[in-house]
Amino acid sequence: MTDKQKNLLILGVMLVLLAVSFFFIYPPGEKAKLGLDLQGGLEVILQAHGDVTDEQMNQAEMVVRNRVDKLGVSEPSISRQGSNQISVGLAGVKNVDEATALIGKTALLEFKKLDTDLTQQLVTGTITADKLPADKQLLYQTQRDDKGEIVRDENGQPVRSPAVVDKQPLMTGSALDGASVGYDQFGKPQVNMTFNSDGQKQFAEVTDKLATEGAITGKTSQMAIVLDDEIESAPTVKEKINSPSAEITGNMSLTEVRNIVLVLQTGALPVQLDTVDKNEISATLGKDSLNQGLVAGVIGLALVMIFLLVYYRLLGVVADLALIIYGLLFFAALINPWYPATLTLPGIAGMILTVGVAADANVVIFERIKEEVRGGKTIRSAVNSGYSKGFRTILDANAVTVITALVIFGVATASVKGFAYTLMVGVVISMFTAILATRALLALLADFKFFNNPTLMGIKPPKKETEK
């Protein structure tokens, strides 16, 4: 294959990549994922109760991060603040109250014995809550209708049924191995729980004990499944259940079941977290920030392209074409459907910075080409020599930039990670377009006579020596 055929093949591949990029990009308003600072969302500060250790806060941060990940929020910002606070930034959250409740839910799961006699006395008024034995506890269960909706009184408050349970739990959520959404025989959603080996053994012993007590006393034994001091379900136990799984049933909506599964899957928080500050960032403010960032990017790109045209003339035209190719490939790489990046203001700053990196690669090569031409070489020969001599400089500079971005990506938080990610992707693609696309274009143009005029490449003709 001749050099010309290779260059035509490279440009053909570039055209295919541009077509694929355009498919990924269009329409950009729908396919680009925007971060909290650009599309609005929720920023909340959670504070731990009482004295907490650094280990507890690290574990709490991990649990919060897992819950946010399961909410499907892209590029959340989660970080420690001080010794007892966690900052959470969620982009594009529509139901702010639900998200806040889920993130800060303690998720303490307990299985407790329900005292049916005391519950009945409490309901009938023969005993009051302050007269309960010390080892008993008053809890409530929210009532729901057949559709899973919470039943409310005339004041709009949820109707809650009291129940007396033992303070000491029969077993806890540490016995769980997993949780998932399931459906009962009537098609109603339920929470399916899977026990670990120790949990299965505990569950068999507990149900055996309750079933035996019920058989001896002739009364119904019930086990309350309690999540964060709220009774979710109170099934009747009639026999020993030696099963690796159990269910939380009731008239719960699918959304509620999914939320319970989410908190059970991510585990209990080691500390109680309270919301001490909550800010909703409006989409309008985010849109203004996005527009300003885009305007800054367009102005920066236009200035760079004008400079290249004025200073390098025909070479500047090639450089501008390469920048356009670079821009399309870069944006498509950021919003690809497999590993899309979430655009934030720091990310846009990284994008604008890489425009300069892409232009710089061309400047290094063009200056080398001009030196070769001044040395008496032809344009074709100068293109080959210029690329050979300029490649090492570009490679060294870009390698340092990528290593720096990798370090930032490894140690920084979400928004700064976005800056590092766009910088890395931009540098790699700028190398790709400068080494392949620009070189192929220059090599093909070198065959045309008009391209071999040094003046049109911004090279001043050497001054003739005057005779003495």
Tab-separated table of C-alpha atoms in Angstrom:
chain	number	residue	atom	x	y	z
A	1	MET	CA	0.000	0.000	0.000
A	2	THR	CA	1.388	3.403	-0.983
A	3	ASP	CA	1.594	6.349	1.409
A	4	LYS	CA	-1.224	8.069	-0.460
A	5	GLN	CA	-3.468	5.014	-0.059
A	6	LYS	CA	-2.637	4.853	3.650
A	7	ASN	CA	-3.525	8.509	4.102
A	8	LEU	CA	-6.806	8.076	2.188
A	9	LEU	CA	-7.601	5.053	4.368
A	10	ILE	CA	-6.928	7.075	7.533
A	11	LEU	CA	-9.203	9.884	6.358
A	12	GLY	CA	-11.865	7.319	5.446
A	13	VAL	CA	-11.719	5.886	8.961
A	14	MET	CA	-11.964	9.424	10.328
A	15	LEU	CA	-15.124	10.046	8.291
A	16	VAL	CA	-16.682	6.847	9.676
A	17	LEU	CA	-15.751	7.889	13.218
A	18	LEU	CA	-17.254	11.330	12.614
A	19	ALA	CA	-20.497	9.766	11.379
A	20	VAL	CA	-20.667	7.536	14.481
A	21	SER	CA	-19.832	10.527	16.684
A	22	PHE	CA	-22.620	12.579	15.146
A	23	PHE	CA	-25.030	9.697	15.821
A	24	PHE	CA	-23.973	9.667	19.473
A	25	ILE	CA	-24.124	13.431	19.830
A	26	TYR	CA	-27.407	14.350	18.134
A	27	PRO	CA	-29.471	15.765	19.728
A	28	PRO	CA	-26.885	16.939	22.286
A	29	GLY	CA	-29.492	18.436	24.631
A	30	GLU	CA	-31.021	14.997	25.222
A	31	LYS	CA	-27.926	12.804	25.260
A	32	ALA	CA	-25.578	14.842	27.450
A	33	LYS	CA	-25.741	14.034	31.162
A	34	LEU	CA	-25.492	17.153	33.280
A	35	GLY	CA	-24.204	17.368	36.830
A	36	LEU	CA	-25.716	18.998	39.897
A	37	ASP	CA	-24.298	22.438	39.084
A	38	LEU	CA	-25.755	22.388	35.568
A	39	GLN	CA	-29.170	20.724	35.830
A	40	GLY	CA	-30.027	21.453	39.448
A	41	GLY	CA	-30.747	18.961	42.190
A	42	LEU	CA	-30.267	18.444	45.885
A	43	GLU	CA	-27.379	19.211	48.196
A	44	VAL	CA	-27.823	17.942	51.758
A	45	ILE	CA	-25.637	17.937	54.871
A	46	LEU	CA	-26.077	14.953	57.231
A	47	GLN	CA	-24.783	15.137	60.795
A	48	ALA	CA	-24.201	12.217	63.140
A	49	HIS	CA	-25.760	12.076	66.579
A	50	GLY	CA	-23.483	12.213	69.619
A	51	ASP	CA	-19.859	11.164	69.771
A	52	VAL	CA	-18.747	9.146	66.782
A	53	THR	CA	-15.458	7.619	65.756
A	54	ASP	CA	-13.660	8.188	62.492
A	55	GLU	CA	-14.250	4.540	61.592
A	56	GLN	CA	-18.014	4.908	62.112
A	57	MET	CA	-18.113	7.993	59.881
A	58	ASN	CA	-16.114	6.228	57.154
A	59	GLN	CA	-18.549	3.314	57.296
A	60	ALA	CA	-21.523	5.705	57.253
A	61	GLU	CA	-20.087	7.462	54.193
A	62	MET	CA	-19.733	4.117	52.422
A	63	VAL	CA	-23.344	3.150	53.234
A	64	VAL	CA	-24.628	6.528	52.017
A	65	ARG	CA	-22.593	6.171	48.813
A	66	ASN	CA	-24.023	2.680	48.183
A	67	ARG	CA	-27.568	3.971	48.658
A	68	VAL	CA	-27.001	6.884	46.307
A	69	ASP	CA	-25.540	4.529	43.697
A	70	LYS	CA	-28.647	2.361	43.917
A	71	LEU	CA	-30.816	5.444	43.453
A	72	GLY	CA	-29.293	5.667	39.973
A	73	VAL	CA	-27.966	9.204	40.466
A	74	SER	CA	-25.107	9.940	38.077
A	75	GLU	CA	-21.815	11.305	39.449
A	76	PRO	CA	-22.993	12.087	42.969
A	77	SER	CA	-20.821	14.257	45.167
A	78	ILE	CA	-20.326	12.609	48.577
A	79	SER	CA	-17.665	13.747	50.986
A	80	ARG	CA	-16.864	14.094	54.703
A	81	GLN	CA	-17.093	17.494	56.339
A	82	GLY	CA	-15.411	17.843	59.682
A	83	SER	CA	-15.593	14.985	62.169
A	84	ASN	CA	-19.330	14.232	62.100
A	85	GLN	CA	-20.873	15.507	58.853
A	86	ILE	CA	-21.359	14.082	55.364
A	87	SER	CA	-22.135	16.264	52.352
A	88	VAL	CA	-24.244	14.698	49.587
A	89	GLY	CA	-24.887	16.301	46.195
A	90	LEU	CA	-27.475	14.650	43.933
A	91	ALA	CA	-28.094	15.871	40.393
A	92	GLY	CA	-31.511	15.651	38.761
A	93	VAL	CA	-33.358	14.363	41.827
A	94	LYS	CA	-37.101	14.928	41.367
A	95	ASN	CA	-38.477	13.649	44.670
A	96	VAL	CA	-36.257	15.509	47.116
A	97	ASP	CA	-38.064	14.367	50.288
A	98	GLU	CA	-37.953	10.703	49.322
A	99	ALA	CA	-34.256	10.871	48.399
A	100	THR	CA	-33.389	12.617	51.661
A	101	ALA	CA	-35.317	10.071	53.713
A	102	LEU	CA	-33.660	7.141	51.965
A	103	ILE	CA	-30.128	8.450	52.302
A	104	GLY	CA	-30.401	9.165	56.013
A	105	LYS	CA	-32.451	6.121	56.961
A	106	THR	CA	-30.701	4.181	59.711
A	107	ALA	CA	-32.056	0.859	58.367
A	108	LEU	CA	-31.847	-0.961	61.684
A	109	LEU	CA	-33.729	-4.203	61.050
A	110	GLU	CA	-34.911	-6.212	64.042
A	111	PHE	CA	-37.182	-9.203	64.604
A	112	LYS	CA	-39.125	-8.807	67.871
A	113	LYS	CA	-41.733	-10.831	69.685
A	114	LEU	CA	-45.135	-9.117	69.643
A	115	ASP	CA	-47.050	-9.231	72.928
A	116	THR	CA	-50.652	-9.718	71.816
A	117	ASP	CA	-52.112	-9.499	75.341
A	118	LEU	CA	-50.543	-6.123	76.188
A	119	THR	CA	-51.327	-4.838	72.694
A	120	GLN	CA	-54.994	-5.733	73.193
A	121	GLN	CA	-55.033	-4.078	76.643
A	122	LEU	CA	-53.416	-0.955	75.187
A	123	VAL	CA	-55.972	-0.760	72.392
A	124	THR	CA	-58.905	-1.239	74.788
A	125	GLY	CA	-57.452	1.308	77.228
A	126	THR	CA	-56.998	-1.043	80.171
A	127	ILE	CA	-53.334	-0.087	80.267
A	128	THR	CA	-51.443	3.000	79.195
A	129	ALA	CA	-48.029	3.275	77.527
A	130	ASP	CA	-46.347	4.610	80.679
A	131	LYS	CA	-47.476	1.533	82.622
A	132	LEU	CA	-45.811	-0.971	80.315
A	133	PRO	CA	-43.206	-3.330	81.874
A	134	ALA	CA	-39.600	-2.186	81.571
A	135	ASP	CA	-38.735	-4.925	79.111
A	136	LYS	CA	-41.567	-3.935	76.757
A	137	GLN	CA	-41.661	-1.288	74.070
A	138	LEU	CA	-44.481	0.545	72.284
A	139	LEU	CA	-44.127	0.687	68.517
A	140	TYR	CA	-46.489	1.553	65.678
A	141	GLN	CA	-47.432	0.140	62.311
A	142	THR	CA	-48.664	2.484	59.576
A	143	GLN	CA	-51.956	1.339	58.079
A	144	ARG	CA	-52.301	0.960	54.292
A	145	ASP	CA	-55.270	0.252	52.062
A	146	ASP	CA	-55.528	-2.551	49.493
A	147	LYS	CA	-53.703	-0.396	46.928
A	148	GLY	CA	-50.729	0.102	49.227
A	149	GLU	CA	-51.552	3.738	49.912
A	150	ILE	CA	-51.122	5.035	53.443
A	151	VAL	CA	-54.442	5.460	55.262
A	152	ARG	CA	-54.831	9.004	56.606
A	153	ASP	CA	-57.210	10.543	59.099
A	154	GLU	CA	-59.372	13.631	58.577
A	155	ASN	CA	-56.327	15.810	59.334
A	156	GLY	CA	-54.208	14.115	56.704
A	157	GLN	CA	-52.023	12.346	59.231
A	158	PRO	CA	-51.111	8.654	58.713
A	159	VAL	CA	-53.211	6.206	60.739
A	160	ARG	CA	-50.875	4.106	62.898
A	161	SER	CA	-51.775	1.060	64.948
A	162	PRO	CA	-49.996	0.579	68.307
A	163	ALA	CA	-48.276	-2.671	69.186
A	164	VAL	CA	-46.321	-3.783	72.247
A	165	VAL	CA	-43.152	-5.762	71.591
A	166	ASP	CA	-40.196	-7.054	73.597
A	167	LYS	CA	-37.335	-4.547	73.783
A	168	GLN	CA	-34.801	-7.310	73.296
A	169	PRO	CA	-34.820	-8.369	69.634
A	170	LEU	CA	-35.019	-12.042	68.718
A	171	MET	CA	-32.554	-11.441	65.894
A	172	THR	CA	-31.276	-8.483	63.856
A	173	GLY	CA	-30.507	-7.508	60.283
A	174	SER	CA	-26.958	-8.856	60.663
A	175	ALA	CA	-28.503	-12.245	59.867
A	176	LEU	CA	-29.425	-11.062	56.368
A	177	ASP	CA	-27.485	-12.038	53.294
A	178	GLY	CA	-29.594	-10.062	50.817
A	179	ALA	CA	-32.964	-8.596	49.947
A	180	SER	CA	-34.999	-8.303	46.773
A	181	VAL	CA	-38.407	-7.269	45.457
A	182	GLY	CA	-40.928	-10.111	45.142
A	183	TYR	CA	-44.663	-10.676	44.793
A	184	ASP	CA	-47.071	-12.730	46.874
A	185	GLN	CA	-49.726	-15.104	45.542
A	186	PHE	CA	-52.110	-12.179	45.041
A	187	GLY	CA	-49.595	-10.227	42.987
A	188	LYS	CA	-48.853	-7.714	45.727
A	189	PRO	CA	-45.244	-6.560	46.102
A	190	GLN	CA	-43.283	-7.879	49.054
A	191	VAL	CA	-39.734	-7.803	50.383
A	192	ASN	CA	-37.885	-11.091	50.016
A	193	MET	CA	-35.074	-11.519	52.529
A	194	THR	CA	-32.329	-14.123	52.345
A	195	PHE	CA	-30.503	-15.225	55.487
A	196	ASN	CA	-26.882	-16.186	55.805
A	197	SER	CA	-26.069	-19.585	57.321
A	198	ASP	CA	-26.091	-18.261	60.895
A	199	GLY	CA	-29.236	-16.260	60.164
A	200	GLN	CA	-31.077	-19.325	58.884
A	201	LYS	CA	-30.165	-21.184	62.065
A	202	GLN	CA	-31.298	-18.253	64.251
A	203	PHE	CA	-34.554	-17.903	62.311
A	204	ALA	CA	-35.299	-21.635	62.728
A	205	GLU	CA	-34.654	-21.438	66.486
A	206	VAL	CA	-36.746	-18.273	66.909
A	207	THR	CA	-39.748	-19.567	64.973
A	208	ASP	CA	-39.525	-22.920	66.769
A	209	LYS	CA	-39.591	-21.129	70.126
A	210	LEU	CA	-42.556	-18.909	69.164
A	211	ALA	CA	-44.514	-21.843	67.691
A	212	THR	CA	-43.928	-23.923	70.810
A	213	GLU	CA	-45.070	-21.089	73.111
A	214	GLY	CA	-48.183	-20.640	71.006
A	215	ALA	CA	-48.979	-24.344	71.205
A	216	ILE	CA	-48.535	-24.372	75.001
A	217	THR	CA	-50.517	-21.208	75.749
A	218	GLY	CA	-53.067	-21.692	73.011
A	219	LYS	CA	-52.492	-18.137	71.870
A	220	THR	CA	-51.340	-16.834	68.540
A	221	SER	CA	-47.613	-16.012	68.396
A	222	GLN	CA	-46.590	-13.103	66.241
A	223	MET	CA	-43.149	-11.840	65.274
A	224	ALA	CA	-42.849	-8.139	64.460
A	225	ILE	CA	-40.416	-7.234	61.701
A	226	VAL	CA	-39.203	-3.781	62.735
A	227	LEU	CA	-37.270	-1.342	60.572
A	228	ASP	CA	-36.019	1.786	62.308
A	229	ASP	CA	-38.531	1.369	65.153
A	230	GLU	CA	-41.428	1.105	62.695
A	231	ILE	CA	-43.289	-2.200	62.427
A	232	GLU	CA	-43.343	-3.213	58.766
A	233	SER	CA	-45.032	-6.565	59.212
A	234	ALA	CA	-46.178	-8.851	62.031
A	235	PRO	CA	-46.660	-12.366	60.661
A	236	THR	CA	-48.144	-15.187	62.720
A	237	VAL	CA	-45.773	-18.039	63.569
A	238	LYS	CA	-47.435	-21.443	63.743
A	239	GLU	CA	-44.489	-23.733	63.153
A	240	LYS	CA	-40.737	-23.881	62.968
A	241	ILE	CA	-39.470	-22.361	59.748
A	242	ASN	CA	-36.126	-23.766	58.707
A	243	SER	CA	-35.788	-21.712	55.567
A	244	PRO	CA	-32.983	-19.548	54.179
A	245	SER	CA	-35.512	-16.826	53.342
A	246	ALA	CA	-38.401	-14.831	54.759
A	247	GLU	CA	-40.757	-12.146	53.499
A	248	ILE	CA	-42.067	-8.785	54.637
A	249	THR	CA	-45.617	-8.656	53.400
A	250	GLY	CA	-48.483	-6.227	53.673
A	251	ASN	CA	-50.343	-3.680	51.616
A	252	MET	CA	-47.169	-1.913	50.537
A	253	SER	CA	-46.755	-0.078	47.270
A	254	LEU	CA	-44.059	-1.194	44.850
A	255	THR	CA	-42.115	2.025	45.483
A	256	GLU	CA	-42.139	1.426	49.214
A	257	VAL	CA	-41.004	-2.178	48.773
A	258	ARG	CA	-38.176	-1.029	46.519
A	259	ASN	CA	-37.078	1.551	49.089
A	260	ILE	CA	-37.025	-1.039	51.889
A	261	VAL	CA	-35.029	-3.406	49.682
A	262	LEU	CA	-32.586	-0.618	48.898
A	263	VAL	CA	-31.823	0.188	52.527
A	264	LEU	CA	-31.603	-3.502	53.445
A	265	GLN	CA	-29.194	-4.177	50.586
A	266	THR	CA	-26.901	-1.348	51.600
A	267	GLY	CA	-26.929	-2.251	55.285
A	268	ALA	CA	-27.599	-0.262	58.393
A	269	LEU	CA	-25.924	3.016	59.158
A	270	PRO	CA	-23.551	2.671	62.120
A	271	VAL	CA	-24.725	6.058	63.427
A	272	GLN	CA	-27.930	8.041	63.282
A	273	LEU	CA	-27.713	10.823	60.718
A	274	ASP	CA	-29.874	13.926	60.838
A	275	THR	CA	-30.364	16.397	58.020
A	276	VAL	CA	-28.962	19.727	59.258
A	277	ASP	CA	-28.948	21.580	55.942
A	278	LYS	CA	-30.679	21.026	52.620
A	279	ASN	CA	-30.331	23.173	49.510
A	280	GLU	CA	-32.213	22.648	46.308
A	281	ILE	CA	-30.289	23.994	43.312
A	282	SER	CA	-32.765	25.159	40.711
A	283	ALA	CA	-32.551	24.055	37.103
A	284	THR	CA	-32.652	27.730	36.067
A	285	LEU	CA	-29.422	28.511	37.899
A	286	GLY	CA	-27.847	25.403	36.405
A	287	LYS	CA	-29.002	26.374	32.908
A	288	ASP	CA	-27.434	29.832	33.279
A	289	SER	CA	-24.147	28.233	34.374
A	290	LEU	CA	-24.273	25.844	31.417
A	291	ASN	CA	-24.934	28.648	28.932
A	292	GLN	CA	-22.083	30.741	30.325
A	293	GLY	CA	-19.738	27.764	30.145
A	294	LEU	CA	-20.725	27.003	26.554
A	295	VAL	CA	-20.310	30.647	25.520
A	296	ALA	CA	-16.845	30.699	27.106
A	297	GLY	CA	-15.955	27.495	25.270
A	298	VAL	CA	-17.177	28.765	21.892
A	299	ILE	CA	-15.323	32.075	22.294
A	300	GLY	CA	-12.130	30.290	23.326
A	301	LEU	CA	-12.359	27.867	20.403
A	302	ALA	CA	-13.066	30.681	17.922
A	303	LEU	CA	-10.079	32.725	19.138
A	304	VAL	CA	-7.761	29.731	18.857
A	305	MET	CA	-8.993	28.960	15.322
A	306	ILE	CA	-8.588	32.611	14.228
A	307	PHE	CA	-5.058	32.715	15.628
A	308	LEU	CA	-4.119	29.543	13.785
A	309	LEU	CA	-5.541	30.925	10.533
A	310	VAL	CA	-3.745	34.259	10.842
A	311	TYR	CA	-0.391	32.880	11.920
A	312	TYR	CA	-0.188	29.603	9.974
A	313	ARG	CA	-2.498	30.382	7.017
A	314	LEU	CA	-2.903	27.138	5.013
A	315	LEU	CA	-1.514	25.124	7.877
A	316	GLY	CA	-4.023	26.953	10.066
A	317	VAL	CA	-6.865	25.750	7.844
A	318	VAL	CA	-5.683	22.185	8.363
A	319	ALA	CA	-5.341	22.799	12.100
A	320	ASP	CA	-8.871	24.223	12.297
A	321	LEU	CA	-10.268	21.185	10.470
A	322	ALA	CA	-8.376	18.992	12.912
A	323	LEU	CA	-9.863	20.943	15.842
A	324	ILE	CA	-13.388	20.437	14.478
A	325	ILE	CA	-12.702	16.708	14.087
A	326	TYR	CA	-11.238	16.666	17.571
A	327	GLY	CA	-14.251	18.466	19.035
A	328	LEU	CA	-16.763	16.014	17.533
A	329	LEU	CA	-14.780	12.927	18.567
A	330	PHE	CA	-14.178	14.337	22.035
A	331	PHE	CA	-17.810	15.187	22.737
A	332	ALA	CA	-18.968	11.820	21.400
A	333	ALA	CA	-16.454	10.073	23.653
A	334	LEU	CA	-17.835	11.929	26.674
A	335	ILE	CA	-21.489	11.067	26.040
A	336	ASN	CA	-21.000	7.564	24.653
A	337	PRO	CA	-23.799	5.201	25.732
A	338	TRP	CA	-21.456	2.712	27.472
A	339	TYR	CA	-19.511	4.919	29.880
A	340	PRO	CA	-20.947	8.417	29.643
A	341	ALA	CA	-19.415	11.266	31.573
A	342	THR	CA	-21.547	13.652	33.585
A	343	LEU	CA	-20.829	17.209	32.531
A	344	THR	CA	-20.177	19.650	35.338
A	345	LEU	CA	-18.658	23.121	35.336
A	346	PRO	CA	-15.200	21.730	36.253
A	347	GLY	CA	-15.673	19.196	33.454
A	348	ILE	CA	-16.430	21.965	30.961
A	349	ALA	CA	-13.291	23.752	32.194
A	350	GLY	CA	-11.358	20.572	31.413
A	351	MET	CA	-12.922	20.477	27.934
A	352	ILE	CA	-11.880	24.077	27.223
A	353	LEU	CA	-8.371	23.348	28.484
A	354	THR	CA	-7.995	20.410	26.105
A	355	VAL	CA	-8.810	22.708	23.159
A	356	GLY	CA	-5.564	24.481	23.969
A	357	VAL	CA	-3.785	21.125	24.309
A	358	ALA	CA	-5.081	20.036	20.890
A	359	ALA	CA	-4.001	23.320	19.291
A	360	ASP	CA	-0.619	23.124	21.019
A	361	ALA	CA	0.115	19.745	19.416
A	362	ASN	CA	-0.462	21.261	15.983
A	363	VAL	CA	1.651	24.310	16.827
A	364	VAL	CA	4.616	22.126	17.822
A	365	ILE	CA	4.386	20.133	14.591
A	366	PHE	CA	3.848	23.178	12.370
A	367	GLU	CA	6.843	24.967	13.831
A	368	ARG	CA	8.951	21.893	13.119
A	369	ILE	CA	7.637	21.794	9.546
A	370	LYS	CA	8.442	25.461	9.047
A	371	GLU	CA	11.981	24.933	10.331
A	372	GLU	CA	12.467	22.107	7.856
A	373	VAL	CA	11.134	24.259	5.001
A	374	ARG	CA	13.423	27.103	5.977
A	375	GLY	CA	16.257	24.582	5.881
A	376	GLY	CA	15.535	23.970	2.212
A	377	LYS	CA	13.373	20.855	2.296
A	378	THR	CA	10.264	20.384	0.196
A	379	ILE	CA	6.844	20.553	1.855
A	380	ARG	CA	6.323	16.792	1.612
A	381	SER	CA	9.737	16.066	3.068
A	382	ALA	CA	9.223	18.749	5.744
A	383	VAL	CA	5.892	17.201	6.824
A	384	ASN	CA	7.538	13.818	7.413
A	385	SER	CA	10.543	15.319	9.204
A	386	GLY	CA	8.395	17.713	11.229
A	387	TYR	CA	6.190	14.932	12.529
A	388	SER	CA	9.167	12.709	13.351
A	389	LYS	CA	10.882	15.448	15.348
A	390	GLY	CA	7.733	16.900	16.965
A	391	PHE	CA	6.137	13.597	18.003
A	392	ARG	CA	8.459	12.982	20.946
A	393	THR	CA	7.852	16.478	22.331
A	394	ILE	CA	4.065	16.078	22.057
A	395	LEU	CA	4.189	12.594	23.581
A	396	ASP	CA	6.254	13.737	26.578
A	397	ALA	CA	4.063	16.781	27.277
A	398	ASN	CA	0.793	14.872	26.952
A	399	ALA	CA	2.074	11.936	29.021
A	400	VAL	CA	2.836	14.317	31.893
A	401	THR	CA	-0.644	15.847	31.577
A	402	VAL	CA	-2.338	12.424	31.577
A	403	ILE	CA	-0.330	11.248	34.613
A	404	THR	CA	-1.271	14.423	36.482
A	405	ALA	CA	-4.930	13.952	35.555
A	406	LEU	CA	-4.778	10.321	36.724
A	407	VAL	CA	-3.479	11.417	40.123
A	408	ILE	CA	-6.235	14.042	40.413
A	409	PHE	CA	-8.840	11.471	39.360
A	410	GLY	CA	-7.608	9.050	42.016
A	411	VAL	CA	-7.638	11.402	44.991
A	412	ALA	CA	-10.256	14.037	44.163
A	413	THR	CA	-13.990	14.154	44.803
A	414	ALA	CA	-16.711	13.869	42.147
A	415	SER	CA	-16.714	17.301	40.477
A	416	VAL	CA	-12.908	17.513	40.316
A	417	LYS	CA	-12.865	13.930	39.069
A	418	GLY	CA	-14.980	15.179	36.163
A	419	PHE	CA	-12.323	17.780	35.365
A	420	ALA	CA	-9.584	15.119	35.445
A	421	TYR	CA	-11.637	12.689	33.346
A	422	THR	CA	-12.412	15.188	30.576
A	423	LEU	CA	-8.779	16.306	30.598
A	424	MET	CA	-7.527	12.735	30.140
A	425	VAL	CA	-9.997	11.901	27.375
A	426	GLY	CA	-9.313	15.201	25.624
A	427	VAL	CA	-5.534	14.768	25.669
A	428	VAL	CA	-5.714	11.230	24.279
A	429	ILE	CA	-8.078	12.254	21.464
A	430	SER	CA	-5.997	15.346	20.654
A	431	MET	CA	-2.986	13.056	20.207
A	432	PHE	CA	-5.084	10.824	17.976
A	433	THR	CA	-6.267	13.639	15.703
A	434	ALA	CA	-2.888	15.448	15.599
A	435	ILE	CA	-0.871	12.352	14.770
A	436	LEU	CA	-3.289	10.735	12.315
A	437	ALA	CA	-5.858	13.170	10.907
A	438	THR	CA	-3.646	16.243	10.602
A	439	ARG	CA	-0.723	14.294	9.190
A	440	ALA	CA	-2.859	12.512	6.600
A	441	LEU	CA	-4.412	15.806	5.501
A	442	LEU	CA	-1.020	17.521	5.188
A	443	ALA	CA	0.499	14.625	3.271
A	444	LEU	CA	-2.361	14.658	0.728
A	445	LEU	CA	-2.337	18.456	0.391
A	446	ALA	CA	1.432	18.411	-0.189
A	447	ASP	CA	0.739	16.921	-3.640
A	448	PHE	CA	-0.958	20.164	-4.714
A	449	LYS	CA	1.163	23.006	-6.084
A	450	PHE	CA	-0.684	25.754	-4.193
A	451	PHE	CA	0.227	24.093	-0.918
A	452	ASN	CA	3.934	24.278	-1.696
A	453	ASN	CA	4.065	28.053	-1.482
A	454	PRO	CA	5.995	28.848	1.751
A	455	THR	CA	4.353	32.281	2.002
A	456	LEU	CA	0.897	30.679	2.224
A	457	MET	CA	2.213	28.654	5.143
A	458	GLY	CA	3.275	31.716	7.066
A	459	ILE	CA	6.969	31.293	6.196
A	460	LYS	CA	8.801	34.456	5.234
A	461	PRO	CA	11.117	33.997	2.248
A	462	PRO	CA	14.807	34.270	3.169
A	463	LYS	CA	16.359	37.700	2.495
A	464	LYS	CA	18.796	37.829	-0.366
A	465	GLU	CA	22.318	38.888	0.587
A	466	THR	CA	23.251	42.265	-0.979
A	467	GLU	CA	26.426	42.432	-2.997
A	468	LYS	CA	29.163	44.592	-1.504
